[in-house]
Coordinates of C-alpha atoms in Angstrom, one line a residue:
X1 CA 124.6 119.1 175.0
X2 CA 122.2 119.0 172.4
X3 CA 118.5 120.6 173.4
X4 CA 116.8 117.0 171.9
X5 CA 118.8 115.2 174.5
X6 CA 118.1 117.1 177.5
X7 CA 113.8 117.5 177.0
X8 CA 113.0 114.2 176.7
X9 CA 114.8 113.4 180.2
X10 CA 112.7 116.0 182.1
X11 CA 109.4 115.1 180.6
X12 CA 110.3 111.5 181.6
X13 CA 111.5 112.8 185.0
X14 CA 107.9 114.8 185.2
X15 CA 105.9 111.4 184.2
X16 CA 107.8 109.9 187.2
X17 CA 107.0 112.6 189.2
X18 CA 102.9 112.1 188.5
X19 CA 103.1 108.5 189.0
X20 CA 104.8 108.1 192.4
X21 CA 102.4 110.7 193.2
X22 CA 99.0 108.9 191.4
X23 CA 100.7 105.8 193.7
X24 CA 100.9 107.8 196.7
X25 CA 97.6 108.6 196.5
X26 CA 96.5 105.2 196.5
X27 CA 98.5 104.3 199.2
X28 CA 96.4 107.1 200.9
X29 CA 93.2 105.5 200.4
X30 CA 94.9 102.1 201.8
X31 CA 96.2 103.4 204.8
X32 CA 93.1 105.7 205.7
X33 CA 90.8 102.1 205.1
X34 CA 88.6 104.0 202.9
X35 CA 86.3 101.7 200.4
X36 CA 84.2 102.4 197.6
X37 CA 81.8 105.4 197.8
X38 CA 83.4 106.9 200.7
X39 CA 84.3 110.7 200.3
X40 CA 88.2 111.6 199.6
X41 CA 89.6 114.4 201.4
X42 CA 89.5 117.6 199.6
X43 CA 92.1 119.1 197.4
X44 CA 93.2 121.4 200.0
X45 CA 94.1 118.7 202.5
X46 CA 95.8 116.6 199.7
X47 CA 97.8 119.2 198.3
X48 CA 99.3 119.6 202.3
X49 CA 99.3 116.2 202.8
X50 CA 101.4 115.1 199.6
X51 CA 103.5 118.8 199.7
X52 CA 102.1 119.2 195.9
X53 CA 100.9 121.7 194.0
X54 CA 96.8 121.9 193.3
X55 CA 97.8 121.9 189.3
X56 CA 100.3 118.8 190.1
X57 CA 97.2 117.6 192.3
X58 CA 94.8 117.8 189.0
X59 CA 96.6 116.3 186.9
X60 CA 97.0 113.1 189.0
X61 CA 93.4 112.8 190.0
X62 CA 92.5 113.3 186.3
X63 CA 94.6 110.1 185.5
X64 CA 93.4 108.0 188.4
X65 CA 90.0 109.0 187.7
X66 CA 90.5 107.9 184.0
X67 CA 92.1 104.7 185.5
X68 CA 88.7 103.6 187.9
X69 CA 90.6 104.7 190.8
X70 CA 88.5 107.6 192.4
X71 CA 85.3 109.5 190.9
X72 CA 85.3 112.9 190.7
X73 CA 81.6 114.2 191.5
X74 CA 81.5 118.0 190.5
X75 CA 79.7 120.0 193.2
X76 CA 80.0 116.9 195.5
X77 CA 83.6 116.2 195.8
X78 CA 85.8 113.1 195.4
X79 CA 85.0 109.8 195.7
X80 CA 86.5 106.5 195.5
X81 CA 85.6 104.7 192.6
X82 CA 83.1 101.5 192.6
X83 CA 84.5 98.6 190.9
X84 CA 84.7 99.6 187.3
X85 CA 86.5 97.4 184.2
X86 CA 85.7 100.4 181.4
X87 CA 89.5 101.8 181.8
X88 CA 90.6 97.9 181.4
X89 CA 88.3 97.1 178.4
X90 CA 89.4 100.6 176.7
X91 CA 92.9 99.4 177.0
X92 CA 93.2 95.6 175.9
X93 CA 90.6 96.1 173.1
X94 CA 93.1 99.0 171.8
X95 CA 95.8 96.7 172.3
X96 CA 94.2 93.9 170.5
X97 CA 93.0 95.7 168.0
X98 CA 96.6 97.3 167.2
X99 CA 98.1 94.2 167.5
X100 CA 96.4 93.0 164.8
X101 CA 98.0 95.7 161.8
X102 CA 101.2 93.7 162.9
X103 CA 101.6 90.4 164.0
X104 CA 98.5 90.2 166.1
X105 CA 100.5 88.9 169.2
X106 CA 98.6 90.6 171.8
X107 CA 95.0 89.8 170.2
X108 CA 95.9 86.0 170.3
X109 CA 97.8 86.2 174.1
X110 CA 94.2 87.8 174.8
X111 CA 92.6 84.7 173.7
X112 CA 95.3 82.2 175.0
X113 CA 94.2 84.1 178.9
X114 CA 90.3 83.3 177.6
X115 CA 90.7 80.0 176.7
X116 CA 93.0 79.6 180.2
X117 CA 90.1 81.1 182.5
X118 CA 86.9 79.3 181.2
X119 CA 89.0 75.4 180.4
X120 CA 90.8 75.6 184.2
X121 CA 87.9 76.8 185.9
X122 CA 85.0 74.4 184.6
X123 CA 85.4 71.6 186.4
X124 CA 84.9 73.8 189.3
X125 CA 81.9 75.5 188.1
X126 CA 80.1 72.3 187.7
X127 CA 80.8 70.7 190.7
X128 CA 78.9 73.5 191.7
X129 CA 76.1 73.8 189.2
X130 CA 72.6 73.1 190.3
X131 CA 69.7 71.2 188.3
X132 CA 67.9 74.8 187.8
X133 CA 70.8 76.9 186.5
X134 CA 71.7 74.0 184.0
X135 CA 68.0 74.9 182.6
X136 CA 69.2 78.5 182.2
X137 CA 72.3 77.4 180.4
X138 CA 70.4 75.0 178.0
X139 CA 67.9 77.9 177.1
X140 CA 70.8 79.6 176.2
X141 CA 72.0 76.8 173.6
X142 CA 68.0 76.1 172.5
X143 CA 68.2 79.8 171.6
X144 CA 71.5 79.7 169.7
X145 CA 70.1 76.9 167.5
X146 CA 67.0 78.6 166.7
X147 CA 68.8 81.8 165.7
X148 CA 71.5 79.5 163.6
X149 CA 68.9 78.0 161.9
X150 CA 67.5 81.6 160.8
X151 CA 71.0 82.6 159.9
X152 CA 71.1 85.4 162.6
X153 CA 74.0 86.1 164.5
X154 CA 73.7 85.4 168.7
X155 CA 77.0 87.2 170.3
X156 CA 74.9 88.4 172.9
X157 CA 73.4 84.9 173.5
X158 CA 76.7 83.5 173.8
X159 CA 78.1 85.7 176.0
X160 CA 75.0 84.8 178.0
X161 CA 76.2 81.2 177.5
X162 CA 79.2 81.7 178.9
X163 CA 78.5 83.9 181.6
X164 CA 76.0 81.2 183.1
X165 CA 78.4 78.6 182.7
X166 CA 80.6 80.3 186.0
X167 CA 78.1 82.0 187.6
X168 CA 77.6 79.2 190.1
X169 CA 81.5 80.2 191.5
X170 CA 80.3 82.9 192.6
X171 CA 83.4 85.2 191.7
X172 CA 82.7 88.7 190.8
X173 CA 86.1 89.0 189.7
X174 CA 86.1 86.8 187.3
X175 CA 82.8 87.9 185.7
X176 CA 84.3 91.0 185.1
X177 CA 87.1 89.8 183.8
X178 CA 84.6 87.8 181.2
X179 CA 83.1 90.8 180.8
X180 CA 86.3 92.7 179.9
X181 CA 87.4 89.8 177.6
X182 CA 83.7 89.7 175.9
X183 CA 83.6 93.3 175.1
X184 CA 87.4 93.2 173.8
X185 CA 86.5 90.2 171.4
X186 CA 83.6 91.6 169.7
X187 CA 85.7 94.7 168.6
X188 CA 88.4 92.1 167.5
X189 CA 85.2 90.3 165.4
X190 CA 84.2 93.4 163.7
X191 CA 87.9 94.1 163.4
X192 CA 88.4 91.0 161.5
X193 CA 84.9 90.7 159.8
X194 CA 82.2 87.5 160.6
X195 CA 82.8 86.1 157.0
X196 CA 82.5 82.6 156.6
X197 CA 81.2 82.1 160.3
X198 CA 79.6 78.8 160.3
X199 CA 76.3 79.8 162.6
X200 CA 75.1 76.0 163.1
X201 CA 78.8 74.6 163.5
X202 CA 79.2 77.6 166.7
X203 CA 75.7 76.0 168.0
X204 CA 76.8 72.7 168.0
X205 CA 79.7 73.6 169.6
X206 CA 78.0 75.4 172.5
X207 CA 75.5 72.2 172.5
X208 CA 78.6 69.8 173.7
X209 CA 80.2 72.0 175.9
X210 CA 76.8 71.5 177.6
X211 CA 76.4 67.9 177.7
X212 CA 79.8 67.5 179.1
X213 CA 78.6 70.1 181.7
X214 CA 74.7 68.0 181.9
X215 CA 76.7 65.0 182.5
X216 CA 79.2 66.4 185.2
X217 CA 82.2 65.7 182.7
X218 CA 84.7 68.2 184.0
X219 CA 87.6 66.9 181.8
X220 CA 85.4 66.5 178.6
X221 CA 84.0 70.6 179.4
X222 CA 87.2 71.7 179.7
X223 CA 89.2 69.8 176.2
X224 CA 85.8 71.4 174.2
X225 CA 86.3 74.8 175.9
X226 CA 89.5 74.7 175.0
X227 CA 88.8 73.8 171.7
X228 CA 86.4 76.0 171.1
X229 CA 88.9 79.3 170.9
X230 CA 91.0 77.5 168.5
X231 CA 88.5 79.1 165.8
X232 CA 88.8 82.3 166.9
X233 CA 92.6 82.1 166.8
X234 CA 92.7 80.8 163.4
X235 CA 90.8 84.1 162.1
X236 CA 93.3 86.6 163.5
X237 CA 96.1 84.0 162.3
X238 CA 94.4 84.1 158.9
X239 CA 93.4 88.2 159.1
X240 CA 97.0 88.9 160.2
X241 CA 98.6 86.7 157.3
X242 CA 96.8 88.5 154.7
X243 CA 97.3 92.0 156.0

């Protein structure tokens, strides 16, 4: 049998190897009920728990460290890893950003998750909402205008904007998640270039989304959510077309 048959079947076999092991490992921290911050057990006593070597060991911590899983502290040990999206972010925003020198399916399934999250989840948010966070959210808006009508971009402001407009669920998850998504669009924007970004339209926009919020208008919050990533699709469409 020819040699380019036989090594790619043992480096697959290898990579199968190092990721029932990387899922063993987990399963270790499960079934040991250790939570974030708390020490692992040393090297030694994982090599003899898991019957591994200490360079199989390495190379499996390496990757669960690189996934969020544990954190490796040198001259303090091994720790498991606070709640940390980086490894998440890294990989849709590659993803995205790939997509998008073909047909740009995954960059527009990225926003099609967005645009699920904020439009299904509104109505909860503002049953929730209190007279002093709407305040926050407004300021948010007020500030948007002003830097519209100066012709300066506000990401950061509407990221803010959003954010706000879930805190009052109180889900950490899901303001990660935001988090992840926000960071993953901006590369897609400077992937696909801010030209012909109407500033005061984007304002405006905002500005409705929080009337319908003001006025307790679940259904009307969620169709202009929803809307609102139709621009946003329509670039990469465009950006993907003329690639």
């Amino acid at each position: 049998m020819p040699i380019s048959t036989i090594v790619p079947k043992a480096r697959f076999s290898a990579q199968a190897r190092l990721r029932a092991l990387q899922a063993d490992i987990m399963e270790l921290i499960l079934d040991r009920d250790l939570d974030a911050g708390d020490p692992m057990p040393t090297e030694s006593e994982l090599c003899e728990v898991l019957g591994v070597g200490r360079n199989t060991l390495r190379e499996s911590l390496k990757v669960l460290q690189a996934l969020g899983v544990i954190e490796i502290r040198h001259g303090f040990g091994m720790f498991v890893a606070p709640s940390n999206f980086d490894a998440l972010a890294d990989g849709l925003t590659f993803r995205g950003r790939l997509s998008l020198r073909h047909e740009g399916l995954e960059a527009l399934q990225l926003v099609d998750i967005r645009q699920a999250l904020e439009s299904g989840l509104i109505s909860s948010s503002i049953a929730l909402v209190t007279p002093e966070h709407l305040l926050l959210i407004e300021a948010t808006v007020v500030k948007m205008e002003e830097l519209a009508a100066r012709a300066e971009p506000f990401a950061e402001t509407d990221a803010e904007f959003h954010r706000l407009l879930f805190e009052p669920l109180g889900n950490d998850l899901l303001m990660n998640l935001m988090s992840v998504f926000w960071k993953v669009y901006r590369k897609i924007h400077v992937e696909i270039g801010t030209g012909g970004l109407d500033l005061a339209h984007t304002a405006g926009e905002h500005r409705a989304i929080y009337d319908a919020v003001a006025a307790k208008d679940g259904l009307r919050a969620a169709e202009l959510l929803s809307r609102h990533f139709d621009g946003i699709r329509k670039k990469i469409q465009k950006f993907v077309a003329s690639d």
